[in-house]
mmCIF file of C-alpha atoms in Angstrom:
data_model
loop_
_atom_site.group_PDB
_atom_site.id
_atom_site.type_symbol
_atom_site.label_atom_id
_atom_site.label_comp_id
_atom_site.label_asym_id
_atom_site.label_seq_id
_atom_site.Cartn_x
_atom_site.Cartn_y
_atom_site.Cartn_z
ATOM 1 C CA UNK A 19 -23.354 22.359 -20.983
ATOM 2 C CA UNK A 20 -22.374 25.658 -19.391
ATOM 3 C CA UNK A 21 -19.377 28.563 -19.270
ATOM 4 C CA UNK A 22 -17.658 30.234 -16.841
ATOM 5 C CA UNK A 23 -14.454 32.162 -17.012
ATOM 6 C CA UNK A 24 -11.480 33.061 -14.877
ATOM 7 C CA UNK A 25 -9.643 37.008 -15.352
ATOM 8 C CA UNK A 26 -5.813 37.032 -15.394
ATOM 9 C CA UNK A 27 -3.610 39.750 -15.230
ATOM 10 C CA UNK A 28 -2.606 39.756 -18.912
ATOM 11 C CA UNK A 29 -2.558 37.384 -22.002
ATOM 12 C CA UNK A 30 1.429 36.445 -21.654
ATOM 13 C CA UNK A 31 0.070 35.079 -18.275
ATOM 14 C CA UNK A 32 -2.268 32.951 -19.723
ATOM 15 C CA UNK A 33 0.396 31.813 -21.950
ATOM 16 C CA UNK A 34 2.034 30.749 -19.076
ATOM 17 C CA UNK A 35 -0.662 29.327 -17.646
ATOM 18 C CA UNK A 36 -1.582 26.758 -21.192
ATOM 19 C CA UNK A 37 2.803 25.850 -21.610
ATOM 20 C CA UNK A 38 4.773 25.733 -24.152
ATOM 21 C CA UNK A 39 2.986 24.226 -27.360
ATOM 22 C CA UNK A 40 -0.014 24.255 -24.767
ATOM 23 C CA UNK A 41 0.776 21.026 -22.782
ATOM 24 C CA UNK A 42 -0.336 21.712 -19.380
ATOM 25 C CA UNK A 43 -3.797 22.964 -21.233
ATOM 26 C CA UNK A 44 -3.687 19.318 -22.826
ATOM 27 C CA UNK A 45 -3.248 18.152 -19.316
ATOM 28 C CA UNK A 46 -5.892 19.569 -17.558
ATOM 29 C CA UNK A 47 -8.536 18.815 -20.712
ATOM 30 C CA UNK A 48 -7.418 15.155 -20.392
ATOM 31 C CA UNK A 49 -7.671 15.048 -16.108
ATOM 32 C CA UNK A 50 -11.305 17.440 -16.090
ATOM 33 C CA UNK A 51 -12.762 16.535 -19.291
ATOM 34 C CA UNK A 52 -13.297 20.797 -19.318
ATOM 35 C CA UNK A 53 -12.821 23.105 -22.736
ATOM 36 C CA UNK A 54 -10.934 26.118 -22.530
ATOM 37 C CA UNK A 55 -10.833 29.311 -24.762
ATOM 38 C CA UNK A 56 -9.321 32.541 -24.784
ATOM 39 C CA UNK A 57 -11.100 36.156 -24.651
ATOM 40 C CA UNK A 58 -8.853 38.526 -23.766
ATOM 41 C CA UNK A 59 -6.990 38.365 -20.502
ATOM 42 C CA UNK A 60 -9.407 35.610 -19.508
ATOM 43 C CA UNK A 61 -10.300 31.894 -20.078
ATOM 44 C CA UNK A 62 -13.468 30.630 -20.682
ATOM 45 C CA UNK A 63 -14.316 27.243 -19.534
ATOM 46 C CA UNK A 64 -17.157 24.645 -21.219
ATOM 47 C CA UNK A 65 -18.458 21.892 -19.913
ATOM 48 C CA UNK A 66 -20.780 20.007 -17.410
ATOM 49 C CA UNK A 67 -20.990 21.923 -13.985
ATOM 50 C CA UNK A 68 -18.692 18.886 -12.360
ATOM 51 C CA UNK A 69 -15.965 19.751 -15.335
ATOM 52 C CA UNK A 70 -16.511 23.405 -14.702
ATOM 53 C CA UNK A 71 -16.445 23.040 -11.254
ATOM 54 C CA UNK A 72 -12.943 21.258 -11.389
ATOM 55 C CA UNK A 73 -11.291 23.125 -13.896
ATOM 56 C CA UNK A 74 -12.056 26.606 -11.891
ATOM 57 C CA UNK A 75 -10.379 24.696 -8.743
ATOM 58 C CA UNK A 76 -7.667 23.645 -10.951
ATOM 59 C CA UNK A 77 -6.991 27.010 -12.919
ATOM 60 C CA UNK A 78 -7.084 29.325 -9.883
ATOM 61 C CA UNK A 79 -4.382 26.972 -8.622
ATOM 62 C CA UNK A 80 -2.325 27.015 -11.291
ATOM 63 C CA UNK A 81 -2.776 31.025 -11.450
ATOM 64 C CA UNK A 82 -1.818 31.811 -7.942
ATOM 65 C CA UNK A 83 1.235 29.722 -8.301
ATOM 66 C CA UNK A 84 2.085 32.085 -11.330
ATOM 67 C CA UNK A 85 1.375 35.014 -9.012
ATOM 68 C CA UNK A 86 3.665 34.510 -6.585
ATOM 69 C CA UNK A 87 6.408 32.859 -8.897
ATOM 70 C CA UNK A 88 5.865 34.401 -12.465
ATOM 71 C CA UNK A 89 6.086 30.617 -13.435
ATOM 72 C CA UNK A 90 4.910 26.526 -13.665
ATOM 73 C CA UNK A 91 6.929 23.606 -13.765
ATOM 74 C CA UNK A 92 5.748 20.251 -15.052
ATOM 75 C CA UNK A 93 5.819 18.855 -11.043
ATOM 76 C CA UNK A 94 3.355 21.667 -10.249
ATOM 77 C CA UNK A 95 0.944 21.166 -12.425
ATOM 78 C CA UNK A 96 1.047 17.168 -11.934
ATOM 79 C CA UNK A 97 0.504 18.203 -8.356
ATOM 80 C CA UNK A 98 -2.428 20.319 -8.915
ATOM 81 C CA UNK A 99 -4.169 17.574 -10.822
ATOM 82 C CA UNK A 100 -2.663 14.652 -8.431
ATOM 83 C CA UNK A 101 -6.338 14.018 -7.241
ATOM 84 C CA UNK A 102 -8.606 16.205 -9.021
ATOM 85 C CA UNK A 103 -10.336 13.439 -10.828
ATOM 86 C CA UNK A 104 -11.358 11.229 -8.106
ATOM 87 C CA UNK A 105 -13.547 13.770 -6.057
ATOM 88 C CA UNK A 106 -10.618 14.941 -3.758
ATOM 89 C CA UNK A 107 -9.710 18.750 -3.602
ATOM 90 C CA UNK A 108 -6.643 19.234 -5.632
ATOM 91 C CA UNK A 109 -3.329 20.418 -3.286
ATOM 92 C CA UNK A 110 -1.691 23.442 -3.650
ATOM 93 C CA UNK A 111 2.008 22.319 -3.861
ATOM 94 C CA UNK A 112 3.589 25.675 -4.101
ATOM 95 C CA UNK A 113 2.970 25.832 0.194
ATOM 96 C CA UNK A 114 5.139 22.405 0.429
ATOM 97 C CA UNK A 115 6.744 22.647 -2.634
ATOM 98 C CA UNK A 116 10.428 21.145 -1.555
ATOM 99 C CA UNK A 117 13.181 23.124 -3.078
ATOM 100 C CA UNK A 118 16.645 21.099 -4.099
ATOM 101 C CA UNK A 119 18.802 24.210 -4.994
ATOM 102 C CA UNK A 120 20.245 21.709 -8.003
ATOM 103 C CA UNK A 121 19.277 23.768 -11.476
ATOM 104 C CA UNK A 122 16.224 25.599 -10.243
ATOM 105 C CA UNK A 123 15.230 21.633 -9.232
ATOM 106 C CA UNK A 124 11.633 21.042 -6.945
ATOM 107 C CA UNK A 125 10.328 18.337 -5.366
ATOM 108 C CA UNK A 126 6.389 19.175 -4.960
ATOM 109 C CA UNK A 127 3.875 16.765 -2.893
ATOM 110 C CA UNK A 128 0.929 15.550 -4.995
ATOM 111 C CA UNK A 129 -2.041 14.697 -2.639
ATOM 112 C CA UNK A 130 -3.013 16.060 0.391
ATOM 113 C CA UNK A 131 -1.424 12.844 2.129
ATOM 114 C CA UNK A 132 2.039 13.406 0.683
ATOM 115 C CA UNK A 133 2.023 17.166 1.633
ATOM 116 C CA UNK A 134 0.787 16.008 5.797
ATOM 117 C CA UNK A 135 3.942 13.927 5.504
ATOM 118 C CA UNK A 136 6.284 16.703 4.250
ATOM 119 C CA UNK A 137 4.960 18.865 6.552
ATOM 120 C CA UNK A 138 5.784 16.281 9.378
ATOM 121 C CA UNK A 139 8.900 15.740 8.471
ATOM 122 C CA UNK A 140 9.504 19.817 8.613
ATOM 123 C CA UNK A 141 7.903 19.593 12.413
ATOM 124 C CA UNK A 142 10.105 16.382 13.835
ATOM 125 C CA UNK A 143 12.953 14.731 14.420
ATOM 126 C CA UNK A 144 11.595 11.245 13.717
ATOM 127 C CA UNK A 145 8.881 10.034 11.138
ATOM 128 C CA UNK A 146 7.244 6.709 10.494
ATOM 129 C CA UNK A 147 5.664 6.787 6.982
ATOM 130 C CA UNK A 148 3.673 3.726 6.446
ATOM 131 C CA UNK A 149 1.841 2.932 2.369
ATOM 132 C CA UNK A 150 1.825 0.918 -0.556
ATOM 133 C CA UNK A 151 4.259 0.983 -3.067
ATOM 134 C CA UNK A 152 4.416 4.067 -5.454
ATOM 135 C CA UNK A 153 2.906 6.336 -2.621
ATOM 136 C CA UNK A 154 6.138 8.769 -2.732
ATOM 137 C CA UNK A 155 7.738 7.607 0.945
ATOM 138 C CA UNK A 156 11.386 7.102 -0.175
ATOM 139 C CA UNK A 157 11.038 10.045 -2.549
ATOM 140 C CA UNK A 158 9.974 12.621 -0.500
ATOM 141 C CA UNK A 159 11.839 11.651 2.134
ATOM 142 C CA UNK A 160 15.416 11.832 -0.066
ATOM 143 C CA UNK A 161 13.657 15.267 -1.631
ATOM 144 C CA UNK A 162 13.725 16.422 2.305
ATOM 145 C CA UNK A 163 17.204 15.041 2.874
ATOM 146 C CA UNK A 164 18.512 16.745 0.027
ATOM 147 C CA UNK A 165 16.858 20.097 1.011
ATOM 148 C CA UNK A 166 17.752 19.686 4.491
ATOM 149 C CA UNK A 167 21.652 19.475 3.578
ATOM 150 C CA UNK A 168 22.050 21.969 0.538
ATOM 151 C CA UNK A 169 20.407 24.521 3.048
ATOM 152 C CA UNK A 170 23.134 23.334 5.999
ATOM 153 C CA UNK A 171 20.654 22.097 8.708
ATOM 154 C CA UNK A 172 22.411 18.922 8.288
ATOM 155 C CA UNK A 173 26.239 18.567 6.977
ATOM 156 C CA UNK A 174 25.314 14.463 5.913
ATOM 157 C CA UNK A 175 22.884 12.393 4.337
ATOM 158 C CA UNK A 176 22.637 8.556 5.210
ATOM 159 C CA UNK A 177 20.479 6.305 3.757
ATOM 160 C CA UNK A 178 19.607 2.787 5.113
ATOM 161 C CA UNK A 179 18.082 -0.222 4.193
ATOM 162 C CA UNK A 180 17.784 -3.826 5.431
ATOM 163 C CA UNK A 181 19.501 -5.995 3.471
ATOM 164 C CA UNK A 182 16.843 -8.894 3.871
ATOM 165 C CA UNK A 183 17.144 -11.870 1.636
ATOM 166 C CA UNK A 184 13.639 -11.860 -0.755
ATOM 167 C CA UNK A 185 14.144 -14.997 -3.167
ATOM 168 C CA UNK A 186 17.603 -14.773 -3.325
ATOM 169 C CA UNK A 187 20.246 -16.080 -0.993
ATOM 170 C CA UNK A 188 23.187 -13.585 -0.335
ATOM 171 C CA UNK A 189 25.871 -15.908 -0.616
ATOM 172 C CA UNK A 190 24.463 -16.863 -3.847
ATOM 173 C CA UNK A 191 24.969 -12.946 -5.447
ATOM 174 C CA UNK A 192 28.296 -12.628 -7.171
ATOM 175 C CA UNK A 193 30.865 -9.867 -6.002
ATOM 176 C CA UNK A 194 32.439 -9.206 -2.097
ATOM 177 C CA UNK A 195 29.530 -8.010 0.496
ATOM 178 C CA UNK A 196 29.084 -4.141 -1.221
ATOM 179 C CA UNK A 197 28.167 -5.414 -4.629
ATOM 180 C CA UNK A 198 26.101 -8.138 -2.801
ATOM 181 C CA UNK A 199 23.702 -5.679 -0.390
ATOM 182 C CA UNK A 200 23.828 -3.438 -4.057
ATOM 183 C CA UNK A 201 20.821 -3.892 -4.924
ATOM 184 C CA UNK A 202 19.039 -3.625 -1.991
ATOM 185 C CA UNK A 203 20.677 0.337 -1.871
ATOM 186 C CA UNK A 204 20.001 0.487 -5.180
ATOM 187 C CA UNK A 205 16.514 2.216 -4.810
ATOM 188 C CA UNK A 206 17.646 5.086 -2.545
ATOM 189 C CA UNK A 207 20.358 5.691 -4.859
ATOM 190 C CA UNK A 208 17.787 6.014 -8.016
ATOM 191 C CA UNK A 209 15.994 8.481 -6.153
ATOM 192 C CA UNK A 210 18.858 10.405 -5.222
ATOM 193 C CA UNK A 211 20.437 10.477 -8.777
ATOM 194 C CA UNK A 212 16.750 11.673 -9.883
ATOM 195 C CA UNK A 213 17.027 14.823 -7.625
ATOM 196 C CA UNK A 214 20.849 15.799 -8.509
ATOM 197 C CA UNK A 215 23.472 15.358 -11.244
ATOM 198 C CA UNK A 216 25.455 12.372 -11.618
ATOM 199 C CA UNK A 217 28.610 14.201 -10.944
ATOM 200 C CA UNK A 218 27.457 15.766 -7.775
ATOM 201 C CA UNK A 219 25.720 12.668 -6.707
ATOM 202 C CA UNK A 220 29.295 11.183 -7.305
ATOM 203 C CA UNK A 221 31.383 14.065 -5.183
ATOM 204 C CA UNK A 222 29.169 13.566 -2.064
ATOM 205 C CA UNK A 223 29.658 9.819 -2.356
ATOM 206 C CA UNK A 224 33.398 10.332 -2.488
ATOM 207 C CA UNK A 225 33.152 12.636 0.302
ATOM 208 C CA UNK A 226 31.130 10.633 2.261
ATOM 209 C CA UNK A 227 28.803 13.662 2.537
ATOM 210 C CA UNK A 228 25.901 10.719 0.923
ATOM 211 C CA UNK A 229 26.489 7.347 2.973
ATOM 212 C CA UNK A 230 24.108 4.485 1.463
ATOM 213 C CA UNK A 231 24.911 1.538 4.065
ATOM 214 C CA UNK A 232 22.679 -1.558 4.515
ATOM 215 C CA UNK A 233 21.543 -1.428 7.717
ATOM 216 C CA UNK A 234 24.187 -4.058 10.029
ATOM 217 C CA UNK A 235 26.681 -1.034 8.924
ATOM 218 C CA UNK A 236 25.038 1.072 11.693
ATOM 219 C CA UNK A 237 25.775 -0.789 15.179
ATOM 220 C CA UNK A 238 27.885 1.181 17.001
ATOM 221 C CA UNK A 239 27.331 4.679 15.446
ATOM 222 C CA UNK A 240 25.779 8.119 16.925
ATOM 223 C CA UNK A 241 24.933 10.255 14.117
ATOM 224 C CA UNK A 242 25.392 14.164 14.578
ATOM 225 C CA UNK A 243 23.638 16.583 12.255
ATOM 226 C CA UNK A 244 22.771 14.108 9.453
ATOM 227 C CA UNK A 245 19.504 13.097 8.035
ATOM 228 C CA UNK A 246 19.120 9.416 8.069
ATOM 229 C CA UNK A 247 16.174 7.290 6.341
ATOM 230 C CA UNK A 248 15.459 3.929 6.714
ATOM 231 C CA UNK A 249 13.703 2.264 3.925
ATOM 232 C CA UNK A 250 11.443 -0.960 3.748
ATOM 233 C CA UNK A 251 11.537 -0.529 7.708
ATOM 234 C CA UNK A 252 8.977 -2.898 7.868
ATOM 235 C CA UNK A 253 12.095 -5.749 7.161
ATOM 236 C CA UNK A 254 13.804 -4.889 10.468
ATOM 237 C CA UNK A 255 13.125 -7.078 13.520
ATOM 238 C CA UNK A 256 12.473 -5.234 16.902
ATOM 239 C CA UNK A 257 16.138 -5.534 18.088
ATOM 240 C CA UNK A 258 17.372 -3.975 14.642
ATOM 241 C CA UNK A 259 14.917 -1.143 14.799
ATOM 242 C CA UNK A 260 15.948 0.193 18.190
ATOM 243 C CA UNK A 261 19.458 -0.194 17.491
ATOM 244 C CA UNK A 262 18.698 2.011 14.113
ATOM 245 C CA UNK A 263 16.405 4.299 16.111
ATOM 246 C CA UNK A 264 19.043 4.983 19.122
ATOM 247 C CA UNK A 265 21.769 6.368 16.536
ATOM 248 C CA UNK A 266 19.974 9.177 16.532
ATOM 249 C CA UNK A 267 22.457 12.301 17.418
ATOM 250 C CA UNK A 268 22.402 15.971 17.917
ATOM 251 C CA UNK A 269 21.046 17.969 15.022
ATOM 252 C CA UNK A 270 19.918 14.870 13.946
ATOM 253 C CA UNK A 271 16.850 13.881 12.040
ATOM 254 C CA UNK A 272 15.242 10.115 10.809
ATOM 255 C CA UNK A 273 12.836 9.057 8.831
ATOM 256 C CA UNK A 274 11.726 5.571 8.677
ATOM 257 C CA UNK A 275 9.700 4.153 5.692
ATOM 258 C CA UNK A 276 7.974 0.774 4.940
ATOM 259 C CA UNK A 277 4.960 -0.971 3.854
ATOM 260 C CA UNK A 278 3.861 -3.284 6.483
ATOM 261 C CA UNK A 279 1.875 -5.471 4.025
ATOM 262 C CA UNK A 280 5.044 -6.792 1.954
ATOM 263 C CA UNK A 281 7.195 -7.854 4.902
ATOM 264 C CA UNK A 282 10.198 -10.485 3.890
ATOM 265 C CA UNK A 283 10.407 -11.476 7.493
ATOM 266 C CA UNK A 284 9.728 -14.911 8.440
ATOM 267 C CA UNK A 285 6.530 -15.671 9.638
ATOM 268 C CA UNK A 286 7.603 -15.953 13.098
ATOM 269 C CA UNK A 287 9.443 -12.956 13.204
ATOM 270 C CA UNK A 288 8.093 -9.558 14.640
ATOM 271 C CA UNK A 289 8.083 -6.613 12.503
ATOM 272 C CA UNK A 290 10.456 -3.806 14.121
ATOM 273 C CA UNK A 291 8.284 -1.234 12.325
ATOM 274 C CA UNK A 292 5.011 -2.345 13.240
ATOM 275 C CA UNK A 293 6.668 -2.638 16.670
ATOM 276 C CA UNK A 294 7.901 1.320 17.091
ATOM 277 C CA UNK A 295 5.064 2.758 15.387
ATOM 278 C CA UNK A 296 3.292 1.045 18.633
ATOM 279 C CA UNK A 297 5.695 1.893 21.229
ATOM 280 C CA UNK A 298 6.164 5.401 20.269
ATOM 281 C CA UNK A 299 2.918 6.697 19.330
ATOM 282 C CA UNK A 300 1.990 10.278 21.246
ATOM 283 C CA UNK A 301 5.596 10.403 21.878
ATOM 284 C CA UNK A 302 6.458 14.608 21.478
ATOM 285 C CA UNK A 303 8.853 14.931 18.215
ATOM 286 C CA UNK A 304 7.272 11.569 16.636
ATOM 287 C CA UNK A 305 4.968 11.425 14.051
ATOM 288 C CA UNK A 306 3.432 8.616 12.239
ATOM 289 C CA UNK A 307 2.192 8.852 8.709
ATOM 290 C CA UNK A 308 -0.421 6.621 7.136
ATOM 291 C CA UNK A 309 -0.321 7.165 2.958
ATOM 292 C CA UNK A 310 -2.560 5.048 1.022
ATOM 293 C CA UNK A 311 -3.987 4.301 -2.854
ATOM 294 C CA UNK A 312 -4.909 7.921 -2.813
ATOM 295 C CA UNK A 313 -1.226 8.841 -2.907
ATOM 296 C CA UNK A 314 0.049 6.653 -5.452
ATOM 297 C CA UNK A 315 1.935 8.447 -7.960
ATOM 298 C CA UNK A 316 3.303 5.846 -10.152
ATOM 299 C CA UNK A 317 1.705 4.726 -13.398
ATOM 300 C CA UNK A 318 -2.399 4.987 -13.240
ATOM 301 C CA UNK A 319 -2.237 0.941 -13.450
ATOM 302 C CA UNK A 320 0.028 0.832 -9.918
ATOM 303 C CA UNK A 321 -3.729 2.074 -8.415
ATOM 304 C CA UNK A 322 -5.483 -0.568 -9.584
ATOM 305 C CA UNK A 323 -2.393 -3.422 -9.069
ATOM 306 C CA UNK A 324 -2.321 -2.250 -5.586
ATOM 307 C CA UNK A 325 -6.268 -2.316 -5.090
ATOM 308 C CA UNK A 326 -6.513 -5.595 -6.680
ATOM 309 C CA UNK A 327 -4.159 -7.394 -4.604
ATOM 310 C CA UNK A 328 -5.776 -5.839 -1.086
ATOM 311 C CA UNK A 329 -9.245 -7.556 -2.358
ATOM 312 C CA UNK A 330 -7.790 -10.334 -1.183
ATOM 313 C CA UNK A 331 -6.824 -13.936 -3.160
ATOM 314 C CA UNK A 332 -8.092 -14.230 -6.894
ATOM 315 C CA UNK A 333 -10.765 -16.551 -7.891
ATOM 316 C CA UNK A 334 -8.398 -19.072 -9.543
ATOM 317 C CA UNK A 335 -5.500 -19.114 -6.378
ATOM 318 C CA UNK A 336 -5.286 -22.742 -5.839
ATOM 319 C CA UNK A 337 -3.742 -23.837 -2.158
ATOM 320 C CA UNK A 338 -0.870 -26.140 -2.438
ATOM 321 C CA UNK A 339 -0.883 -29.395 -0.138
ATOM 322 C CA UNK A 340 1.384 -30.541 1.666
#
């Protein structure tokens, strides 16, 4: 076992630092494994020098976020320790840290991956973000969106998604054709009623400032000055993607999310995703952004569902004949 400590410019900030009823100090015990007391205006950290190695990275952090903002929130601190305890150097979310102007609201990337995807979204006018489920693609992206509007770079927000039957047969769903594509929107409207009050959610709906269509809604359109996102891209056929992709107008921005290893296409059927990721590769203005199981955010199990479904078939699958 050994020490080390960390100065700070004063106890109150070090009571800033641990939380209220010391839950961020919880936090980082349970992610590092380090113990922390107090001498002063400075921690002292015990552990092995791996845990002491850590919990300097993570402290220092978490201090120079309270140096330039005299404060933490809970989506800091969660970014900070995103990927501290699987050998990766934690990020330091207060440089991408997405502002929502809704109630002193932020959106902060938690690995290194999610922040190179913010950061190309900042730098172009279209984005292809590929990666498994929970890896923050629709989230980020509708964090952006949201950002991107309540600081008028955009004046409207549309959100897209293929309304691809996955089990179910449309005509089967009960209700006229918007309460049948409803829950395939439903997901981009979660997010968005995550980021802002239902009321406001509800006045930008009404005043068609937020537009959540399924995707056959957007033939014929040219979008000025709106951010669009497509989600589950990789459910779009060729033909559909590059009549999404060309309703791109001025002022205009796009990103395009997916997961091109749970596509509902038929097997025959080319994925329009996988297709424009190909075609418009090196292409000035596009970027392409590869997440994986190091930026899942979702419940610690969603790590190791994803991981053991990649191995490949289980032991027991048994092929049906015929």
């Amino acid at each position: 076992m050994t020490d080390a400590s960390l100065s700070f410019s004063s106890p109150d900030q070090i009571l800033l630092l641990f939380g209220t009823q010391d839950r961020y100090l919880r936090q980082v015990r349970d992610a590092v494994g380090v113990d922390v007391t107090i001498r002063g205006d400075e921690i002292r950290l015990h552990g092995t020098d791996d845990q002491i190695r850590k919990g300097l990275a993570v402290f220092a952090e978490l201090r120079a976020i309270l140096e330039k903002r005299g404060e933490l929130l809970d989506n800091e601190v969660q970014g900070v320790l995103g990927t501290s305890g699987n050998g990766h150097k934690p990020v330091p979310p207060s440089s991408e840290t997405i502002d929502l102007f809704e109630n002193a609201r932020h959106v902060a990337p938690r690995t290194h991956g999610q922040s190179d995807y913010v950061q190309s979204i900042r730098e172009n006018d279209l984005v292809f973000c590929v990666g498994p489920a929970g890896s923050g693609k629709t989230y980020l992206a509708v964090a952006m969106a949201v950002n991107a509007l309540r600081q008028e770079q955009v004046k409207k927000i549309v959100l897209v998604r293929p309304a691809v039957e996955a089990g179910e047969r449309l005509g089967f769903l009960p209700g006229d054709l918007l309460a049948k594509v409803n829950p395939f929107l439903r997901p981009l409207l979660d997010a968005l009623n995550e980021m802002l009050d239902f009321e406001q959610v509800k006045r930008y709906m009404e005043r068609d400032v937020v537009e959540i269509v399924p995707l056959a809604f957007m033939r014929g359109r040219t979008l000025n000055n709106t951010f669009i996102i497509l989600d589950e891209g990789q459910n779009t056929t060729v033909t559909q993607m590059k009549m999404f992709l060309t309703r791109l107008g001025n002022g205009s921005r796009i990103v395009v999310t997916g997961d091109i290893t749970q596509s509902d296409l038929p097997p025959h059927v080319s994925s329009g995703l996988i297709d424009a990721i190909d075609r418009l590769t090196g292409i000035a203005g596009i970027a392409h952004v590869k997440l994986t199981g190091h930026d899942i955010v979702r419940h610690q199990l969603v790590k190791e569902i994803v991981k053991a479904y990649d191995d490949g078939p289980s032991r027991h699958s048994v092929r049906r004949k015929g």
